[in-house]
Coordinates of C-alpha atoms and ligand atoms in Angstrom, one line a residue:
X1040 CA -13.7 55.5 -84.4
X1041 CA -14.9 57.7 -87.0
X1042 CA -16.5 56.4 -90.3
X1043 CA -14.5 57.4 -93.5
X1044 CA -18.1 59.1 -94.9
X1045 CA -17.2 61.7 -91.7
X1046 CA -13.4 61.5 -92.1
X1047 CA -14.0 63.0 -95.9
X1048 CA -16.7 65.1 -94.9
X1049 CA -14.3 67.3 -92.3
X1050 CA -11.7 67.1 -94.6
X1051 CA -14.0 68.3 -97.2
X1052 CA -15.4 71.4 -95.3
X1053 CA -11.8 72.5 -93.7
X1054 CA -10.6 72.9 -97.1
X1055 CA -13.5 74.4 -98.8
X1056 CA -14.4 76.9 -95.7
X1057 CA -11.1 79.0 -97.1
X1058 CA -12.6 79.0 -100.1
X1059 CA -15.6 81.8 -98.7
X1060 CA -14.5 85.5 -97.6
X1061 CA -15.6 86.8 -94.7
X1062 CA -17.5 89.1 -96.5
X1063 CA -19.3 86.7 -98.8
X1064 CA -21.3 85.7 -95.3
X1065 CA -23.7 87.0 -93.1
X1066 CA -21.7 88.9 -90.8
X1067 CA -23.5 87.2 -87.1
X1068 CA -26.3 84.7 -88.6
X1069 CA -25.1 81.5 -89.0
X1070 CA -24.2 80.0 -92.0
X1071 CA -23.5 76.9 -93.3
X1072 CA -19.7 76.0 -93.5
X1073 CA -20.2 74.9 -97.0
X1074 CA -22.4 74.0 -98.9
X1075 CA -26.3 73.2 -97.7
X1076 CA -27.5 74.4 -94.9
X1077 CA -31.8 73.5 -93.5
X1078 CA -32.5 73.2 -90.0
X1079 CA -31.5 73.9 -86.8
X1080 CA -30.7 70.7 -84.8
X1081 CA -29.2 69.8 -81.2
X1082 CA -29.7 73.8 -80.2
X1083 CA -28.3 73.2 -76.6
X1084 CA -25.7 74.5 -73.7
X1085 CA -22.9 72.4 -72.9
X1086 CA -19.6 73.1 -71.1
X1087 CA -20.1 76.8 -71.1
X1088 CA -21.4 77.2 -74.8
X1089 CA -24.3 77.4 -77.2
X1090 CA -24.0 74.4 -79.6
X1091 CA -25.7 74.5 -82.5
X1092 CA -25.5 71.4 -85.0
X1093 CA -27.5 71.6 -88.3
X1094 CA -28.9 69.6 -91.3
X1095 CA -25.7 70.1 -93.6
X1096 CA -24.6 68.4 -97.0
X1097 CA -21.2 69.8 -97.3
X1098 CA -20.4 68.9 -101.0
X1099 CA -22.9 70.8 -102.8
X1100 CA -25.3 73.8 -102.3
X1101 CA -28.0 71.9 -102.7
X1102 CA -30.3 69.2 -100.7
X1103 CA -28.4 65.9 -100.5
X1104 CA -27.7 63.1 -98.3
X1105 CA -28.0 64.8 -94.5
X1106 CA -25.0 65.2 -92.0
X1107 CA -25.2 67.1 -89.2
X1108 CA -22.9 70.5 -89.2
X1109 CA -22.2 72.0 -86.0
X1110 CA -20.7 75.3 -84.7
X1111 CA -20.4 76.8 -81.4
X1112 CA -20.8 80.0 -80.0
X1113 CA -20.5 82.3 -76.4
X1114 CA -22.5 84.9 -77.5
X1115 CA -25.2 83.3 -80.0
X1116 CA -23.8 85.8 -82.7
X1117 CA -20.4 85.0 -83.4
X1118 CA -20.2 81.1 -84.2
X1119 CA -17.0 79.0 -84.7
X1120 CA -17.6 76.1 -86.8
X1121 CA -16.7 73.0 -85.5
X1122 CA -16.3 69.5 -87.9
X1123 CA -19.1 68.0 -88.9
X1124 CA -20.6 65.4 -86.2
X1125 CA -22.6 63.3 -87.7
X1126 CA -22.5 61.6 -91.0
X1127 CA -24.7 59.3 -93.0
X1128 CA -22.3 56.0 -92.3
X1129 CA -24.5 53.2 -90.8
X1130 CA -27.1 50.6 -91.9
X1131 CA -29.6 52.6 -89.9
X1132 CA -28.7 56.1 -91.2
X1133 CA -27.7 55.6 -94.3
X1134 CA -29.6 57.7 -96.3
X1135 CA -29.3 60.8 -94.0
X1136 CA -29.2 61.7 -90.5
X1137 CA -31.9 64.3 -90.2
X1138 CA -33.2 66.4 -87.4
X1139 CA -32.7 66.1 -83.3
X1140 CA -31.7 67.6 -80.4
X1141 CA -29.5 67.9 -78.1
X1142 CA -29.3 67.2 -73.5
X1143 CA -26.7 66.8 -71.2
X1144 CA -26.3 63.6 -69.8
X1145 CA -25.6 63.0 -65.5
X1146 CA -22.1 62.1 -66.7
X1147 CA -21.8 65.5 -68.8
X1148 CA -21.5 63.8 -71.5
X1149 CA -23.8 65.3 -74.7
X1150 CA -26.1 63.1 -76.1
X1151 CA -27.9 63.8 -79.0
X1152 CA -30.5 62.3 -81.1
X1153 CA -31.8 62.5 -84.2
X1154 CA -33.5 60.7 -87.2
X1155 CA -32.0 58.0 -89.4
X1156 CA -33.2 57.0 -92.3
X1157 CA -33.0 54.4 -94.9
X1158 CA -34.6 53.7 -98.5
X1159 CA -36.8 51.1 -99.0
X1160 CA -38.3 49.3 -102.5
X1161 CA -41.9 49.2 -102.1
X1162 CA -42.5 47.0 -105.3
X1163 CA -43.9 49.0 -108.1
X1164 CA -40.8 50.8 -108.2
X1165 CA -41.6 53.1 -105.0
X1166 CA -38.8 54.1 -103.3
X1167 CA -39.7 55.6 -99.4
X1168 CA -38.2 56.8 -96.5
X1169 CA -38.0 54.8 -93.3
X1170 CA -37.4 56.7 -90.7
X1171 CA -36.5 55.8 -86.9
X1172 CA -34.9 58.0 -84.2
X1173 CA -31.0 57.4 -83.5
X1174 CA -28.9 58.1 -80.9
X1175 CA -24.9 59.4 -80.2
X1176 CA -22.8 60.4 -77.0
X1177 CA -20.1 62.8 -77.4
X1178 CA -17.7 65.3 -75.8
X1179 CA -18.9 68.6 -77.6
X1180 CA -16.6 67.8 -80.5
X1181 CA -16.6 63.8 -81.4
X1182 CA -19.7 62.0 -81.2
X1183 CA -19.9 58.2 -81.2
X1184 CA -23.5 56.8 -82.5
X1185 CA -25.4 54.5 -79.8
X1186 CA -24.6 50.5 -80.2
X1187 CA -28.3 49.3 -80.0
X1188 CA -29.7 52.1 -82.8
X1189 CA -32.3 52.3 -83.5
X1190 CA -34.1 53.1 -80.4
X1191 CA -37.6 54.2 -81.4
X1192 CA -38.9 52.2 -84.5
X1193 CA -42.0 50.8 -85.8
X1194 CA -42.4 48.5 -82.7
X1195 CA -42.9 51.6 -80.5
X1196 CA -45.6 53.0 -83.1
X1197 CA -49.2 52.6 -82.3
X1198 CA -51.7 51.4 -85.2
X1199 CA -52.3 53.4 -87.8
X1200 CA -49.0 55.7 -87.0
X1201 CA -46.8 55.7 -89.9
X1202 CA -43.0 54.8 -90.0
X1203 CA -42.5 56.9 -93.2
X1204 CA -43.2 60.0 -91.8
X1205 CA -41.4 59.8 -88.0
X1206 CA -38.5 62.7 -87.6
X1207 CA -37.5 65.3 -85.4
X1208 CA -37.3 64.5 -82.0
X1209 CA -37.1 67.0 -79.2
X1210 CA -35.8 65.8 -76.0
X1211 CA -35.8 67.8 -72.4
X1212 CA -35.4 66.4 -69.2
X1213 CA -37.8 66.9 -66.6
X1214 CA -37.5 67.9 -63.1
X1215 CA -37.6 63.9 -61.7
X1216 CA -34.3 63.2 -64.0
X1217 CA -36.5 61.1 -66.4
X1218 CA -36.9 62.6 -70.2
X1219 CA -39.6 63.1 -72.1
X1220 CA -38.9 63.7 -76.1
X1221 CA -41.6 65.0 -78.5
X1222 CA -41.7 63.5 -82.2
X1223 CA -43.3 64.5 -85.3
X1224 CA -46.0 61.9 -87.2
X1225 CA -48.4 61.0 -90.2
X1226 CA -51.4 59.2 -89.2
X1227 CA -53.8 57.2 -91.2
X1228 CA -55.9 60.8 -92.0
X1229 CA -52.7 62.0 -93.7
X1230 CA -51.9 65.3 -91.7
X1231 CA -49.3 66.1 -88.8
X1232 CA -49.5 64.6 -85.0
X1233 CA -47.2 64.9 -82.5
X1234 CA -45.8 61.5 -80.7
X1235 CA -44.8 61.5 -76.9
X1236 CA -42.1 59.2 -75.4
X1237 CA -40.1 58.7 -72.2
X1238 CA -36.9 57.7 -71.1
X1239 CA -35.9 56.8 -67.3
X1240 CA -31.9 57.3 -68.4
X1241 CA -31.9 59.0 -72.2
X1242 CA -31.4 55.7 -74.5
X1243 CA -34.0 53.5 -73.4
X1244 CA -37.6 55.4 -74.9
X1245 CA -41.4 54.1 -74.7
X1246 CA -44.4 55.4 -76.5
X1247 CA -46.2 57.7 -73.9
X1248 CA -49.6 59.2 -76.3
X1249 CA -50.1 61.6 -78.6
X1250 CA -49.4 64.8 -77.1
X1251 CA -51.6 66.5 -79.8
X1252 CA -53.2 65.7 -83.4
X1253 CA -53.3 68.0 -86.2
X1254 CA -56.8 66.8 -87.7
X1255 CA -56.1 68.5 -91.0
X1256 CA -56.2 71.8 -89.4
X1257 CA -52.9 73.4 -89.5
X1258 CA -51.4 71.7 -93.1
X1259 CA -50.5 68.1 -93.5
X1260 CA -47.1 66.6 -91.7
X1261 CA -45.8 68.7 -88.8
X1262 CA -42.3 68.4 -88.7
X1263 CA -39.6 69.6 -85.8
X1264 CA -41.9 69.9 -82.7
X1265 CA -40.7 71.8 -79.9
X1266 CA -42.7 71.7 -76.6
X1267 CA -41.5 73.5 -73.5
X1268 CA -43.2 75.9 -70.4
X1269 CA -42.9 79.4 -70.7
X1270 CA -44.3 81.7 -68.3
X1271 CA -47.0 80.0 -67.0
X1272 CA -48.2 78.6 -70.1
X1273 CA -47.6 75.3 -72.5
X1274 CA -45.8 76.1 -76.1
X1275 CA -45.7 74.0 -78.6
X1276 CA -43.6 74.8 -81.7
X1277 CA -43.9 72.9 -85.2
X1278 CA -43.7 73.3 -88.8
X1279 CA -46.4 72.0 -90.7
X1280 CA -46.4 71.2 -94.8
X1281 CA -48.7 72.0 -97.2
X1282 CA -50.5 74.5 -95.7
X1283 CA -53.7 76.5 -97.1
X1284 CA -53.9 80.0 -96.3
X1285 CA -56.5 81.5 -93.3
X1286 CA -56.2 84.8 -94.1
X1287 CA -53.4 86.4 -93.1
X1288 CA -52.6 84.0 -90.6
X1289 CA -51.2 81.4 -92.5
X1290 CA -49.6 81.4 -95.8
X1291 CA -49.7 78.8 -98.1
X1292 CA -46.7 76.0 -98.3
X1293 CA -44.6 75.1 -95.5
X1294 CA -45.3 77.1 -92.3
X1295 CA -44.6 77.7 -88.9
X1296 CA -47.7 77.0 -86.2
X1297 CA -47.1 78.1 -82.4
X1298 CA -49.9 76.3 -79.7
X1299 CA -50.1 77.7 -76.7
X1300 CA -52.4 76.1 -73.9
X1301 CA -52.1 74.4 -70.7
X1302 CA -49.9 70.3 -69.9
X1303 CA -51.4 68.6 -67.1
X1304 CA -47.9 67.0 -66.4
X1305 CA -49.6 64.0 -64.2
X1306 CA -51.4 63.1 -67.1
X1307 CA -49.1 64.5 -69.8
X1308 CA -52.2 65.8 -71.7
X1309 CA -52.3 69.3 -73.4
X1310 CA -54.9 71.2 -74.2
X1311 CA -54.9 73.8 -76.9
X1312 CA -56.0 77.0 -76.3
X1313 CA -54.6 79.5 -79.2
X1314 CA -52.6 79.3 -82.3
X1315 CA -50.5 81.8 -84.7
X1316 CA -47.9 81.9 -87.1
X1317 CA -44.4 82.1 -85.5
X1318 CA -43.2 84.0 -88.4
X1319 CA -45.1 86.0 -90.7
X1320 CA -42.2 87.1 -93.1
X1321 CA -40.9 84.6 -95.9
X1322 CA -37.9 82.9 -94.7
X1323 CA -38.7 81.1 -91.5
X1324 CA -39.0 77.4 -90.7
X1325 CA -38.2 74.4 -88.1
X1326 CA -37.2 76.8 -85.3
X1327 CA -35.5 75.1 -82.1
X1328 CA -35.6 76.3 -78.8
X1329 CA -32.7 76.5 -76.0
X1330 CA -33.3 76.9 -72.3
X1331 CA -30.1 79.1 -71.5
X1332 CA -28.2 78.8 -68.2
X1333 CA -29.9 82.4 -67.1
X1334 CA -33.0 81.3 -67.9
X1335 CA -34.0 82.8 -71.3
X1336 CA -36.1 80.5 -73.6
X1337 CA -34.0 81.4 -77.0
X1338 CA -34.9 80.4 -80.6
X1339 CA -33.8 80.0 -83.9
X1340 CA -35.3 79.4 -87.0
X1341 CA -33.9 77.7 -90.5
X1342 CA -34.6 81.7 -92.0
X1343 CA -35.3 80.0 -95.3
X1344 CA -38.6 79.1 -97.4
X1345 CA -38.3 75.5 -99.1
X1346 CA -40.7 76.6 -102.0
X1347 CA -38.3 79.5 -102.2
X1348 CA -34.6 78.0 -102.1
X1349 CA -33.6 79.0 -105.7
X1350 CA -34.0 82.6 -105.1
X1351 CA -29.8 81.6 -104.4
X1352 CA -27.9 79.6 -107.4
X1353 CA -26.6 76.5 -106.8
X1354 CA -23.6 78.1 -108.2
X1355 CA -22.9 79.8 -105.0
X1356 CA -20.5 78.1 -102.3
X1357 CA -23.2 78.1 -99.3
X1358 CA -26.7 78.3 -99.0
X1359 CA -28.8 78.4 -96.3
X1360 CA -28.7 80.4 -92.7
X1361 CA -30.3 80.6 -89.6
X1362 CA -32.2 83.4 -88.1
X1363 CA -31.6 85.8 -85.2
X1364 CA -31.4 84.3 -82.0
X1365 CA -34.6 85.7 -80.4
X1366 CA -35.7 85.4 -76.9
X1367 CA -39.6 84.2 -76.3
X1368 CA -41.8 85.2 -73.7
X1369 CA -46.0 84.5 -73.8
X1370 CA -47.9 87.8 -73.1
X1371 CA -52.1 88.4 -74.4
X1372 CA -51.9 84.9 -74.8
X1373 CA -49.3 85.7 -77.6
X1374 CA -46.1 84.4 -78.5
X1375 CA -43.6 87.5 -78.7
X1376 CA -39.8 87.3 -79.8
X1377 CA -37.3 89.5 -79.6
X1378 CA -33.5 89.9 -80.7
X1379 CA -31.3 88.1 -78.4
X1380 CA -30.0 91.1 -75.9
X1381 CA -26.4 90.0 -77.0
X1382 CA -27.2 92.0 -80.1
X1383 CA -27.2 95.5 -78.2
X1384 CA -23.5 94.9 -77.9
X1385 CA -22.9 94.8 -81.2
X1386 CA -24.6 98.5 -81.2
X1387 CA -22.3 101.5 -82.6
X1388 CA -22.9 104.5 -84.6
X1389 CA -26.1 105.6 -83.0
X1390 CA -27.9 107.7 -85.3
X1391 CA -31.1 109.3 -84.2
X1392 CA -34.1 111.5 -85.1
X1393 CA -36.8 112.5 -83.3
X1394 CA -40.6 113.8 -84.8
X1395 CA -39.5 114.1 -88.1
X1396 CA -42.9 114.5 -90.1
X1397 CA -42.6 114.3 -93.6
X1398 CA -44.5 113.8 -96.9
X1399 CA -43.1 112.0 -99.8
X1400 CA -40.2 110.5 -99.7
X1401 CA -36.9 111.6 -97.8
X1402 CA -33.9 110.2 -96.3
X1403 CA -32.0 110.8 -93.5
X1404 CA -28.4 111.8 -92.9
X1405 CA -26.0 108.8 -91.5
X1406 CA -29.2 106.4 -92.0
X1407 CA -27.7 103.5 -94.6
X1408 CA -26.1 100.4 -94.3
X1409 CA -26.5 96.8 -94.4
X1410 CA -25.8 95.3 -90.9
X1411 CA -27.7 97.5 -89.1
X1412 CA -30.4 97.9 -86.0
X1413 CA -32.9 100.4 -86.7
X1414 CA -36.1 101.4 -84.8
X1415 CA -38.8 103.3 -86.6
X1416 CA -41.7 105.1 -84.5
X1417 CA -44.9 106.1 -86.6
X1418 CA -46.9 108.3 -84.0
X1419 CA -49.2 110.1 -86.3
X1420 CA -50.0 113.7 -84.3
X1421 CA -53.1 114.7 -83.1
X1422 CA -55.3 116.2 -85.9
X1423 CA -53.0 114.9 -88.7
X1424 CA -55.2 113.2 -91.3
X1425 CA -54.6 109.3 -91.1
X1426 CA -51.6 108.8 -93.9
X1427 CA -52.3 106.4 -96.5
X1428 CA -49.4 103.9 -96.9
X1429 CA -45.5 104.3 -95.4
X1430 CA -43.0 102.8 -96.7
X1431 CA -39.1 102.0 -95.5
X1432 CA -36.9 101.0 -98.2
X1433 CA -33.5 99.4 -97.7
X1434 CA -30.8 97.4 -99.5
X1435 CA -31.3 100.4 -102.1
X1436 CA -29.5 101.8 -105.3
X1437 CA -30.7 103.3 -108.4
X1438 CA -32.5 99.6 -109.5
X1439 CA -32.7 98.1 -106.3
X1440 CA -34.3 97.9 -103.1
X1441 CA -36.4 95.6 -100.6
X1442 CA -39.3 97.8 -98.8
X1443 CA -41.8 97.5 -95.7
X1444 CA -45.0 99.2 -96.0
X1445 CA -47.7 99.6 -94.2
X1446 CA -51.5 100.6 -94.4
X1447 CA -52.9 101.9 -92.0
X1448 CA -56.9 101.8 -93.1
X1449 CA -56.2 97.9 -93.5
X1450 CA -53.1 97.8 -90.8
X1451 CA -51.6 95.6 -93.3
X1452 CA -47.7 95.3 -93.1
X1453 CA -46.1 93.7 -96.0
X1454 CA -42.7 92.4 -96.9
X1455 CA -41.5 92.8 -100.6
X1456 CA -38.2 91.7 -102.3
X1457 CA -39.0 91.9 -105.4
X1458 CA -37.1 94.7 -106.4
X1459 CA -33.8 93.1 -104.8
X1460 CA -32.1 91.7 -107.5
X1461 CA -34.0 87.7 -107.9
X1462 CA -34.2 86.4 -111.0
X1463 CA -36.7 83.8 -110.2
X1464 CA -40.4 83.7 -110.0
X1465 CA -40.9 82.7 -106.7
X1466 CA -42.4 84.3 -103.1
X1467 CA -41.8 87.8 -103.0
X1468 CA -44.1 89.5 -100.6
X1469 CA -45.2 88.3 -97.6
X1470 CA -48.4 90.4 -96.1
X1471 CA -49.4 90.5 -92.1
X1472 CA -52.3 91.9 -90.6
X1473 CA -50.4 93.9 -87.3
X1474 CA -52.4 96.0 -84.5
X1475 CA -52.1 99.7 -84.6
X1476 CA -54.5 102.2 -83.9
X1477 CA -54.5 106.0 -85.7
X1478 CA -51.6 105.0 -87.9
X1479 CA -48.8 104.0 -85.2
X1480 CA -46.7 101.2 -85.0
X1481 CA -43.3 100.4 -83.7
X1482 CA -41.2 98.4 -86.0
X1483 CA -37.0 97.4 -85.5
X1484 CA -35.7 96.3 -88.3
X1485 CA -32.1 93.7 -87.9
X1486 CA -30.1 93.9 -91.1
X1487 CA -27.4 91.7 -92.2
X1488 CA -25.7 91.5 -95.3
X1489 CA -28.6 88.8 -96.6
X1490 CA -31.3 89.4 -94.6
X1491 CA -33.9 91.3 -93.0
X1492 CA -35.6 90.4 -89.7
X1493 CA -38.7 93.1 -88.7
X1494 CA -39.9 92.9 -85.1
X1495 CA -43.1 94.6 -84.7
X1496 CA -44.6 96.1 -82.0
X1497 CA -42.0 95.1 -79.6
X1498 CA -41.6 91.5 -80.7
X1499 CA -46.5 90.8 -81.2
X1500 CA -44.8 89.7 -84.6
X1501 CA -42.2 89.1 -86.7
X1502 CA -41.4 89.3 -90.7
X1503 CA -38.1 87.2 -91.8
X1504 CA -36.9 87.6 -95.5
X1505 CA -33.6 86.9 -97.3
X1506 CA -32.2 88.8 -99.6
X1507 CA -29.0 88.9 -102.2
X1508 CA -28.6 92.2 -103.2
X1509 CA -25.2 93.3 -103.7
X1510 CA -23.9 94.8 -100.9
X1511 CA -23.1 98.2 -102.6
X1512 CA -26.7 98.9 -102.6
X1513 CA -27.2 100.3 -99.1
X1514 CA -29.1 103.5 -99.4
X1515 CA -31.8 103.6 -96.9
X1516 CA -35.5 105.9 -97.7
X1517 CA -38.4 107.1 -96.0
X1518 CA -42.0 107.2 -98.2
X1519 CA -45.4 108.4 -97.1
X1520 CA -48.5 109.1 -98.9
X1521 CA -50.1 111.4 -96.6
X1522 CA -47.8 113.0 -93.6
X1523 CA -46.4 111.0 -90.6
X1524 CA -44.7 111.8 -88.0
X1525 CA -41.7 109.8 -87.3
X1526 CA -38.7 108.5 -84.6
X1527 CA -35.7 106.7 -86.1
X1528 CA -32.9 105.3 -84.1
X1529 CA -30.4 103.3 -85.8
X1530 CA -27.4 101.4 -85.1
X1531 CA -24.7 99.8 -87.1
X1532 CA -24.0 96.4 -86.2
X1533 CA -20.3 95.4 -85.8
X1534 CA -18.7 92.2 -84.4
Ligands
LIG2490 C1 -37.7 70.1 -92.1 C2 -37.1 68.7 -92.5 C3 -37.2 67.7 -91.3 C4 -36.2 66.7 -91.7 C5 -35.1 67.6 -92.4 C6 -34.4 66.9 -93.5 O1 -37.1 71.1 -92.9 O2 -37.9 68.2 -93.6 O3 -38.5 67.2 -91.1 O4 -35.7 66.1 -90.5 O5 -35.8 68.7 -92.9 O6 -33.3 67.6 -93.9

């Protein structure tokens, strides 16, 4: 039942997997297996654990022909890696299976679906991408790809919808049994819409409307959609290209755009009523969202910038890793995200300070490390004269560190990796305007051994960047210009 191109790839990945150490990892953000590693795909619940399949080319660390990888997980932080599931082995996927999602069938079994895609000559010598949305039923491990595939193509497309540019689909089931998926588009105006379909069973889909259109607001194409309620509101996820910056809002490139409004769910209409960034940091991009069996709305992000994927060398045996799980709530009319509570488990070594104020720079004893969870307090006292700039630098040695700094005249928080070891001019800083008022500000920083997550204000925003520094480099410091006065609590995070 399975192809050869799958056959090699699971042989391919078992063997090379013993190839990494443990150590050369992220210690609990998922990785790929080997290899490449983009998106998050099929992010569901099934038999009593987190699945999470991903956009995966095993045999190099680079971009290539798309299989789906896939690991599972109890806990959302430590992940066993299961064989690949899909591969690129039929006259409708050829040239990649890219990104789905993942239900759970009546039957129990898991059906997922995602986008195929095949080559075609234009003339002229134009090569382009057809894409149309695939589906397979498995048991959690094996997957069988669906006998009348495609089942959303061109003939399901309105006028003036394009078939070049039609990936991603999100499927959920609604509370009548009958499924709804969302789908990312390119109109005829050349930006991003999002494509609504139905299903009375799961494999038979129709063209519903277009949920929303991007009108060349938000970037071009909006890639991996992700629509779902969430405490009493409508959220809709996506990641669009090309976008322009609006001021610190939205950085230029590929981005991540959060609607929230209201769904009239007779009508299936939505109506927009704000928008943000999802992630303000560097490294974040086609998150996915999971309902968990408790309730939770969870996400995780691809915590990686395409314009930014040689800041790693292709010489390296994986690349690519997801971000924190983080659990979403809507508040102010605000998307806020926080670590996955799982994470306080992991907790050990508590290490705390209390009012420290302090000019210059200091550093703290037991405060280092590089998988660590560490809550920082600025509560300036009364009278104190308004500090300049703090800063918290990490992943530190004699030449290198990453830092977060803030202003508090401009209430500017910004990101900087420059110092941590790249080679490569690329994206380096990433600045966010935050709220704080007389210099405070909560941040809580989640380190892993490539990565830093910063959660402000208790999850109003977060900053996502990757970094390689060698692991040696652990020191942790404490800058002001001006005097603060400053909590610090940190952990160090152990499976
Ligand atoms: C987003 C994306 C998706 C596509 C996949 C291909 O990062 O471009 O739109 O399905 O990656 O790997």
């Amino acid at each position: 039942m399975t192809s050869q191109t799958l056959r090699e790839a699971r042989k391919y990945e078992e063997a090379s997997e013993k190839l990494i150490q443990e150590e050369e990892r992220p210690n609990f953000h998922l990785s790929a297996r080997t290899g490449w590693m983009n998106d998050p795909n099929g992010f569901s619940y099934y038999k009593g654990k987190y699945h999470m399949f991903y956009q995966y080319h095993p045999y190099e660390s680079k971009w290539g022909p798309m299989h789906w990888g896939h690991a599972v997980s109890e806990d959302l932080l430590y992940w066993e890696y299961l064989p690949a599931a899909l591969a690129p082995d039929e006259f409708y996927d050829r040239d990649g299976c890219f990104s789905g999602s993942a239900i759970t069938l009546p039957d129990g079994r898991h059906l997922l679906m995602y986008t195929g895609v095949v080559k075609e000559h234009q003339g002229d010598d134009m090569i382009r991408e057809v894409q149309t949305q695939c589906l397979a039923v498995g048991d959690g491990v094996d997957y069988k790809k669906y006998e009348k595939n495609p089942v959303l193509g061109v003939k399901n497309l309105p006028e003036g919808c394009s078939r070049f540019d039609f990936r991603d689909p999100k499927m959920w089931q609604k509370e009548d049994g009958t499924y709804c998926c969302v789908v990312g588009n390119r109109p005829a105006d050349g930006s991003g819409q999002i494509l609504l379909f139905n299903s009375p069973d799961g494999f038979q889909w129709n063209f519903r409307k277009i949920l929303i259109s991007n009108r060349n607001r938000f970037g071009k194409m909006w890639e991996c959609p992700d629509f779902f309620q969430l405490d009493g509101k409508w959220v809709l996820l996506t990641s669009p290209q090309d976008m322009l910056p609006q001021g610190f809002e939205y950085h230029n490139g590929n981005g991540t755009l959060c609607l929230i409004g209201a769904f009239d769910e007779k009508t299936d209409t939505f109506t927009e009523e704000y928008d943000q960034s999802i992630d303000y940091g560097i490294d974040f991009y086609a998150p996915q969202t999971v309902l968990a069996p408790d309730g939770r709305r969870i996400m995780i992000g691809w915590m990686q910038n395409w314009d930014a994927c040689n800041l790693r060398s292709p010489e390296e045996p994986w690349f690519g890793q997801m971000s924190i799980p983080r659990e979403l709530s809507v508040k102010n009319n605000r998307l806020y995200q926080r670590p996955i509570r799982e994470l306080e488990e992991m907790r050990c070594k508590k290490v705390a300070f209390q009012n420290i104020t302090f000019t210059g720079t200091i550093s703290l004893d037991g405060v280092k490390g590089r998988m660590i969870d560490m809550e920082i307090r600025l509560h300036p006292e009364e009278g104190q004269e308004l500090y300049q700039k703090f800063a918290v630098r990490f992943a530190q040695d004699e030449q290198y560190y990453t830092a977060l700094s803030f202003r508090p005249r401009e209430s500017i928080l910004k990101v900087d990796r420059k110092f941590s070891g790249s080679r490569r001019a690329i994206i380096h800083q990433r600045r966010s305007l935050v709220n704080s008022s007389n210099g405070e500000l909560k941040l809580r920083l989640i380190l892993d051994r490539f990565s830093v997550e910063v959660f402000v204000n208790d999850g109003e925003q977060v900053m996502s960047a990757t970094m390689y520094t060698h692991q040696e480099a652990d020191e942790i410091s404490f800058f002001v210009d001006g005097s603060v006065c400053m909590d610090v609590i940190k952990y160090d995070l152990m499976q």
